[in-house]
XYZ file of C-alpha atoms in Angstrom:
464
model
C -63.752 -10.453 38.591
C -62.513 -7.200 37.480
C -59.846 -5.173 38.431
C -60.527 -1.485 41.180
C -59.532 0.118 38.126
C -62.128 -1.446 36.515
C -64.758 -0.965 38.786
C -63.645 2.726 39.009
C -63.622 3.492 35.385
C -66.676 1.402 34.485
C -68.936 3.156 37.078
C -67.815 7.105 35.605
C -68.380 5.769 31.636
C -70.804 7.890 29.904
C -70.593 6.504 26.765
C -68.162 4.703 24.672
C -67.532 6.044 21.138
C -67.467 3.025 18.524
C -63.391 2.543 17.021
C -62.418 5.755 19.492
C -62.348 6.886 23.126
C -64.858 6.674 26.260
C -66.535 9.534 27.215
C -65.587 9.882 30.821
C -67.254 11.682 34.158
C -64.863 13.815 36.348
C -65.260 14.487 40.024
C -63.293 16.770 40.529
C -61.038 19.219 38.264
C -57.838 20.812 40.002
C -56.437 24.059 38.078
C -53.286 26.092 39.216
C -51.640 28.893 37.518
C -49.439 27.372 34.758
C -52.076 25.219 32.623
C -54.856 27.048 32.916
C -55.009 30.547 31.399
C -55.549 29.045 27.678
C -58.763 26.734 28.977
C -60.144 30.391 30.613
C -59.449 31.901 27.482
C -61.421 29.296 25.346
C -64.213 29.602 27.565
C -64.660 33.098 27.488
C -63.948 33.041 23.399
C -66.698 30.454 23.490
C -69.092 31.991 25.344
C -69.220 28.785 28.102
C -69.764 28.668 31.738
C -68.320 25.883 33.764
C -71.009 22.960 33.641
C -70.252 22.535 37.363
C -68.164 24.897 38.820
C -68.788 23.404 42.602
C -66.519 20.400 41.462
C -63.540 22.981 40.574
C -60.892 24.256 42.878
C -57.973 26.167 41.823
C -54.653 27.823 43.643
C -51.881 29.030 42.808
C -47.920 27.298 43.628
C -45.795 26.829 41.119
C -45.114 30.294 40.569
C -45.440 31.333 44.197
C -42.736 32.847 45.849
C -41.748 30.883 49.160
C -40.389 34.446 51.441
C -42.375 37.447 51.207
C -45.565 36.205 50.296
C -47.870 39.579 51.429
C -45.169 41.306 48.941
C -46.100 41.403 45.495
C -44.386 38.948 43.015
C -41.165 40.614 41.413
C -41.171 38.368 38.770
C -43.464 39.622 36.238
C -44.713 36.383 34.261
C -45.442 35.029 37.687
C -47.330 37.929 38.752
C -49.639 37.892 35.924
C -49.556 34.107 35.891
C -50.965 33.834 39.827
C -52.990 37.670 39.339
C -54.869 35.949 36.311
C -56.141 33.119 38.055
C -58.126 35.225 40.933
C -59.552 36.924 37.827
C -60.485 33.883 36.007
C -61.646 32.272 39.178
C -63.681 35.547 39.970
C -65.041 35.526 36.563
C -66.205 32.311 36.769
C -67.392 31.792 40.135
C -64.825 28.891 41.143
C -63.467 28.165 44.376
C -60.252 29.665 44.505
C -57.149 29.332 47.327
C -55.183 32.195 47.225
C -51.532 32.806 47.281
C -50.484 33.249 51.170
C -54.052 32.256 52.700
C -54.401 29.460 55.243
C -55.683 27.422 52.409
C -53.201 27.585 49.756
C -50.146 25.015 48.920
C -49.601 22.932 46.189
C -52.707 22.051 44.667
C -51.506 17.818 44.853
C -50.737 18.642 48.713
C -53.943 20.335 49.311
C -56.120 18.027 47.664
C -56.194 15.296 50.275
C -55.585 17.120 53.379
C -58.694 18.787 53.037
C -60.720 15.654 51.891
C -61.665 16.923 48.411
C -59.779 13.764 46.874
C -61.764 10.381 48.294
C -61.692 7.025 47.032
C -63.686 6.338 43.878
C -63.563 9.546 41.979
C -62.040 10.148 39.238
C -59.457 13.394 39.374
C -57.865 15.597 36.834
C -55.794 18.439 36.617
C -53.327 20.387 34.269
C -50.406 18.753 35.541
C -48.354 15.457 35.518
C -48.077 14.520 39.083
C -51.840 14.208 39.050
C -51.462 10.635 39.978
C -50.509 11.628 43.592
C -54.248 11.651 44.717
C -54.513 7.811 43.853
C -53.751 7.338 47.224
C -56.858 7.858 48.173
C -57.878 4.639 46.006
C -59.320 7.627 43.079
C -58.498 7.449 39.341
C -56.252 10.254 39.225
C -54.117 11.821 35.878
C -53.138 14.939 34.436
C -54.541 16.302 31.690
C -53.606 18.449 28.788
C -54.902 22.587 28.927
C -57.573 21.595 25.873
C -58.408 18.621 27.978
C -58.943 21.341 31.290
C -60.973 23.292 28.565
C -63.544 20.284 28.094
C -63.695 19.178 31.990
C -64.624 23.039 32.630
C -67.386 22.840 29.888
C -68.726 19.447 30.153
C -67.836 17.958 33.576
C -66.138 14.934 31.324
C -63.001 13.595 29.009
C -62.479 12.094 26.234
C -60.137 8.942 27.286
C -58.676 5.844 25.785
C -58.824 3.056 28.715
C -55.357 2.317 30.122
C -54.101 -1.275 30.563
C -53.934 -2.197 33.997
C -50.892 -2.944 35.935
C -50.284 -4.933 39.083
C -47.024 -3.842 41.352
C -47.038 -5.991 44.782
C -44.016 -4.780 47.031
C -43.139 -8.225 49.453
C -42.700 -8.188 52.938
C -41.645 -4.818 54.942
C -39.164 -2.043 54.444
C -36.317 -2.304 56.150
C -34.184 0.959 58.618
C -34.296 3.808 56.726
C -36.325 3.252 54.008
C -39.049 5.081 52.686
C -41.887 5.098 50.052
C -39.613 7.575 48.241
C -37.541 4.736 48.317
C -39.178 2.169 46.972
C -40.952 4.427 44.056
C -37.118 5.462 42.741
C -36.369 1.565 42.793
C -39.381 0.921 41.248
C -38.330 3.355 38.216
C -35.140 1.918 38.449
C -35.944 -1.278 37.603
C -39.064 -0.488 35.481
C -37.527 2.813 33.386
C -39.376 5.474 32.472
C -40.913 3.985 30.226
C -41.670 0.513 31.300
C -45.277 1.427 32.360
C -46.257 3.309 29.315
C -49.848 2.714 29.013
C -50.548 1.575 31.907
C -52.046 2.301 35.555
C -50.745 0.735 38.126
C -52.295 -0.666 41.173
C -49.413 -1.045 44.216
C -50.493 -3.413 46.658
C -48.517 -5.679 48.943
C -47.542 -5.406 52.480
C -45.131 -3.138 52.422
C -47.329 -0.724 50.807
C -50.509 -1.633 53.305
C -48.121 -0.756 56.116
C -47.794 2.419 54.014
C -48.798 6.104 55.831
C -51.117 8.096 54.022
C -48.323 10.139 53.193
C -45.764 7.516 51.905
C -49.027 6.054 49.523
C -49.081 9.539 48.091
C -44.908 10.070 47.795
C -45.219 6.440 45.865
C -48.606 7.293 43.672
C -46.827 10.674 42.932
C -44.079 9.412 40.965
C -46.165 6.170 38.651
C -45.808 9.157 36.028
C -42.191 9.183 36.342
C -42.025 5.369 34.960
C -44.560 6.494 31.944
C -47.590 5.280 33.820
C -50.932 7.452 32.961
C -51.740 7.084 37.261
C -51.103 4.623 39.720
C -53.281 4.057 43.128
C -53.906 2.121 46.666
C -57.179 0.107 47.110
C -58.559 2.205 50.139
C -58.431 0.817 53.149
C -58.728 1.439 57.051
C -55.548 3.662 57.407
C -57.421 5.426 54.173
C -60.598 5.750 56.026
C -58.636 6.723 59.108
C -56.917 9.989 57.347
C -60.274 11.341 55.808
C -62.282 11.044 58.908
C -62.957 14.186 60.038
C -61.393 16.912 57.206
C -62.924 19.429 55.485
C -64.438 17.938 52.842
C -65.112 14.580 54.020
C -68.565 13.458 54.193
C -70.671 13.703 57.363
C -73.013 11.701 59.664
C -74.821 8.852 57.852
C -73.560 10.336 54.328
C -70.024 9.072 55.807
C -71.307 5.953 56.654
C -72.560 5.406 53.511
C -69.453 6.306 51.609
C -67.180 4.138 54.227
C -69.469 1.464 53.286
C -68.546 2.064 49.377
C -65.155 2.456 49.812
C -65.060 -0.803 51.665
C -65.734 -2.366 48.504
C -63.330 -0.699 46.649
C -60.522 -3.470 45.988
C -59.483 -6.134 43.154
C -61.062 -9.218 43.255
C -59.302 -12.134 44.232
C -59.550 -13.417 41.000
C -58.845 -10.416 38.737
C -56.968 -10.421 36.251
C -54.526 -7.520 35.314
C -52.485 -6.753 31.781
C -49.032 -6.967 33.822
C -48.421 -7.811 37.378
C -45.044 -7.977 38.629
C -43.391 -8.732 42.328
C -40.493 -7.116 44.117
C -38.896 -7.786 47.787
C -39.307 -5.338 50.082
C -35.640 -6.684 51.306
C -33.973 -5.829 47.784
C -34.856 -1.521 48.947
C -32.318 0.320 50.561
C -32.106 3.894 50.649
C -31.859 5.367 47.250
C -30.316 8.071 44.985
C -30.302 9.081 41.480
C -26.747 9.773 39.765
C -27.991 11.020 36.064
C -30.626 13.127 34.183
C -34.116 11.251 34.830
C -35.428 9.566 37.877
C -34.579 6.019 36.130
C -30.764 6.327 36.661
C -30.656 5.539 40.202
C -28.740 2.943 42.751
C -28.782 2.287 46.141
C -26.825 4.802 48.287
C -23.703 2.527 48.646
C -23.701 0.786 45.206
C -21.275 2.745 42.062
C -22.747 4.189 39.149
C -22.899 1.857 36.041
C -19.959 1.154 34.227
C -20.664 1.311 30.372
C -20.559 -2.016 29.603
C -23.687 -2.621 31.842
C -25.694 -0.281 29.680
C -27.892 -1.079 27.209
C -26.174 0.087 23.575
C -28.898 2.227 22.702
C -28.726 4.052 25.734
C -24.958 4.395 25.856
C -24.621 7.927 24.425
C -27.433 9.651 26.866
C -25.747 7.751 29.487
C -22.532 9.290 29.085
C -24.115 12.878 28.368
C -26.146 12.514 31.335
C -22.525 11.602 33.125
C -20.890 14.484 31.650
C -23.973 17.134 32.629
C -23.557 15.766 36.069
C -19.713 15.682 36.706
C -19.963 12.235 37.439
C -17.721 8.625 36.038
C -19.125 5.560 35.228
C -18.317 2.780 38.437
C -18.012 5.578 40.697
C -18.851 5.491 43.960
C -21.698 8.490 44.777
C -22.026 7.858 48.914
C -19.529 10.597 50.075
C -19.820 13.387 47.189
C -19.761 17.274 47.987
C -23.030 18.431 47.706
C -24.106 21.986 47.936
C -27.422 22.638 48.675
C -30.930 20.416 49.695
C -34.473 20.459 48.784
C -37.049 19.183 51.326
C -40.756 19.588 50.097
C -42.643 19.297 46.904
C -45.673 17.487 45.707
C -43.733 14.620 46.419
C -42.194 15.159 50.137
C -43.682 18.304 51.252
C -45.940 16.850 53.933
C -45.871 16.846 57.803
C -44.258 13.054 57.967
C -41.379 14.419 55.560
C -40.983 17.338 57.884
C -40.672 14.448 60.497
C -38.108 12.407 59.083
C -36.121 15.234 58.165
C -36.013 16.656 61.660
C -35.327 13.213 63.026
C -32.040 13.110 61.681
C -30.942 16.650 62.536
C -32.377 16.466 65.651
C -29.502 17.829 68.063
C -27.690 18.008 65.077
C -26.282 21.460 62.632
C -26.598 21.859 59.317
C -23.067 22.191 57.583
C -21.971 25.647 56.859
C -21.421 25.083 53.520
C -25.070 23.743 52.281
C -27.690 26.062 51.703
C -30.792 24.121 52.579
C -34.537 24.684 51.507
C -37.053 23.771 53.650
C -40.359 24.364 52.094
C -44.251 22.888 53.307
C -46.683 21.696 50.995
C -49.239 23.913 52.331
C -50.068 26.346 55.118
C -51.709 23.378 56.413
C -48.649 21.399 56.463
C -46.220 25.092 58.083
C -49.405 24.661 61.181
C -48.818 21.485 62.281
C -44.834 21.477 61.731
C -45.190 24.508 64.646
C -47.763 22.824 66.544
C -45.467 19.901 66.799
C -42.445 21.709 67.678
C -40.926 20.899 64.843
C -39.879 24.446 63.845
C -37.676 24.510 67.024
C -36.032 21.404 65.900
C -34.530 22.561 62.612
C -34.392 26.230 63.698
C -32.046 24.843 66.371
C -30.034 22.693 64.007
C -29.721 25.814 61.760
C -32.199 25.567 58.823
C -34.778 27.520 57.623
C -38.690 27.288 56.919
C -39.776 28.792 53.818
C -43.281 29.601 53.147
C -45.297 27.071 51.180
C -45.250 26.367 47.338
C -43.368 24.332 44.703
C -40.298 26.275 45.399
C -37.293 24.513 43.746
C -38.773 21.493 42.446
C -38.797 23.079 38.798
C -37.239 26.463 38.269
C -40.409 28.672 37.550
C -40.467 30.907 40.682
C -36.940 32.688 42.994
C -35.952 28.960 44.272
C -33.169 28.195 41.797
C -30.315 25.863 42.312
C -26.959 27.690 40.822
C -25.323 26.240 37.605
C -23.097 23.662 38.183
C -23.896 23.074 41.986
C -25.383 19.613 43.358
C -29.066 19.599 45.028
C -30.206 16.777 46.733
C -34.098 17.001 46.593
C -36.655 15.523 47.604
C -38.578 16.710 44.291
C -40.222 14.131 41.554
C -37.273 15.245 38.871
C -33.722 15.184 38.072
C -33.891 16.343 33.941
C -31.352 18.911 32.697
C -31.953 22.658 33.909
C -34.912 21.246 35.888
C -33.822 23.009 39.219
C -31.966 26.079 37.622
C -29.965 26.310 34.324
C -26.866 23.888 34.945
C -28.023 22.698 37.800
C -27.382 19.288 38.763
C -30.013 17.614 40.792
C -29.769 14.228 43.273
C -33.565 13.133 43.894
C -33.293 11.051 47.081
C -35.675 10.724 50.395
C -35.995 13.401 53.186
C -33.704 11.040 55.391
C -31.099 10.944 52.786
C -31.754 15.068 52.350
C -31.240 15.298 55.806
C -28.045 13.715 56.322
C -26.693 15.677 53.439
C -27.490 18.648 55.030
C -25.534 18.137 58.131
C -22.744 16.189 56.457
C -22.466 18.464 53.489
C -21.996 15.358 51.669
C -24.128 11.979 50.310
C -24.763 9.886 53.221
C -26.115 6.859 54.394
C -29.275 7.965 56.389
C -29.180 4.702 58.065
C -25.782 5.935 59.991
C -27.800 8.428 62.272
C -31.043 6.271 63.131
């Protein structure tokens, strides 16, 4: 019996080139602002139209200011960056979500809210964290600009197949613990590199009893641990979160496509290139002490001590330890920390919003963290203010920003100061990622939280 990923990939083949790669149909193509402008260009130098430019959808957010948004960008690559996509969208007759509209966010955010990511398809876009939108039980990966070039031109990639990669999480998640969790244990244990090649299937129960949201926090970072995607077999709480958006199908075409997805799962008997087990028990709140999402511990355990590292590794351990200001065997729960990121492609969703204001709840932020709160979308900002949320964590003393990528990579006004400590919710923790010098924690929206009202790195689990 094959594998989902099988069934997925088999069904979009259109043909397979003899000694090279398969020739591969795309659903759906997401552009934003950064990857793009070269595939536009080759187009135009070309002479091409887009083969089917009702399957495209582009927006701007990585360059998108989060304040000020009916202001015109100061920064003047930005400007051109965002101002050249209307044109190119214009020019081409694509769909196209505009900077401070109620439709616009971060094109991974976006995506499934509005139902243009279902289970089945097969989803690209110019950008790494692609993989998010295998949530939704869809073959989703990012994609090179020359790569965006051919999807706009032909509606299909050339791919090599992955191998295919089981990860089954045991039993539930204990207090505290979230799918951010349990994807920077998962890298942990894995490195990032331990699923080059691969795309991973999580299943399990701890991932069944997985939100929407936490499936797409967990599928977000498989790239982080060198997978090409990873995804969730669709299932009734899958079903349940499409019903009824945007783009979701209608009337007896949605019970058609309910019907499909129901058979969208690994057979009993399939057989997969890796499979490996974890206990949900062995997850605890995490954190990440060095310079990729890999170096990472529980909240109360101590940073390595040389001698547990690997001797290859041993010199980017210690300059990771030296970038950071941090020893080897030292404890991390308790460290000054100056400012927090909530949002991202990775938490910048209403249930992050919810966590976070769970734990400030009655609660102020500490005087001496300056604190980011940023939506994934408009979308997202609606329902935070709809819920009441705003009034929360206005009363505690923070801040809502207006949607976009904000300080998860230093592209747009967000930056984190040299030398300070962020803890963020964001997908990376590389050198310079949030800001020249900038030293960067990745941990979950409950751990961001307590941070932000202890001014320190705390144990969530002490507030719940």
């Amino acid at each position: 019996m094959n594998t989902l990923f099988d069934k997925i990939w088999d069904k979009h083949v259109v043909q397979v080139v003899e000694d090279g790669p398969t020739q591969l149909y795309i659903d759906r193509l997401y552009a934003h602002e950064v990857t793009s402008p070269q595939a536009f260009a080759g187009m135009r130098e070309r002479g091409l139209r887009c083969f089917r430019p009702k399957q495209i959808f582009c927006m701007p957010d990585h360059n998108t200011p989060t304040h000020d948004q009916d202001k015109p960008i100061d920064d003047p690559i930005s400007k051109k960056q965002v101002d050249l996509l209307e044109k190119n969208c214009e020019d081409f007759g694509l769909t196209h979500y505009a900077m401070n509209t109620p439709n616009n966010g971060i094109i991974h955010v976006v995506g499934p809210e509005k139902g243009l990511s279902l289970p089945g398809m097969t989803i690209v876009c110019g950008d790494s964290h692609t993989s998010t939108h295998g949530a939704m039980g869809a073959i989703a990966f990012g994609i090179g600009t020359t790569e965006v070039e051919m999807v706009m031109a032909s509606q299909c990639i050339l791919q090599q197949k992955p191998k295919s990669m089981r990860i089954n999480i045991h039993g539930s998640l204990g207090k505290g613990v979230t799918a951010k969790d349990v994807a920077l244990y998962l890298i942990s244990q894995l490195t990032t590199s331990g699923a080059t090649g691969y795309f991973v299937e999580y299943s399990g129960q701890a991932v069944k009893e997985m939100s929407m949201e936490g499936r797409l926090t967990l599928c977000n970072l498989s790239i982080e641990m060198g997978a090409r995607g990873g995804f969730v077999a669709p299932d009734e709480t899958t079903i349940a979160y499409i019903k009824g958006k945007e783009y979701a199908p209608k009337g007896e075409e949605w019970d058609r496509a309910v019907a499909y997805w129901q058979t969208l799962k690994s057979g009993v008997d399939a057989v997969f290139d890796k499979e490996l087990n974890y206990d949900a028990a062995d997850i605890e709140p995490r954190i990440t002490y060095g310079t990729n999402p890999g170096m990472g511990i529980g909240i109360r355990e101590l940073i390595p001590i040389l001698d547990e590292i690997p001797e290859a590794g041993k010199a980017s351990f210690m300059k990771s330890m030296e970038y950071m200001g941090f020893s080897p065997g030292e404890k991390v729960l308790g460290h000054p920390i100056d400012y927090v990121f909530l949002g991202a492609c990775t938490n910048g969703r209403i249930e992050d919003f919810r966590a976070f204001a769970s734990i400030v709840r009655g609660r102020k932020k500490h005087n001496d963290v300056v604190a980011w709160l940023v939506p994934g979308s408009w979308a997202v900002d609606r329902q935070i203010r709809e819920e009441g949320l705003d009034k929360v964590l206005v009363g505690a003393g923070f801040e809502i920003r207006q949607p976009g990528c904000s300080a998860c990579l230093a592209m747009n006004d967000d930056k984190v100061p040299a030398g300070k400590y962020c803890v963020s919710t964001s997908n990376r923790n590389f050198e310079g990622r949030q800001g020249p010098g900038s030293r960067t924690i990745l941990a979950s929206p409950l751990v961001a939280a307590a941070a932000a009202i202890t001014g320190k790195i705390t144990d969530p689990r002490d507030f719940l």
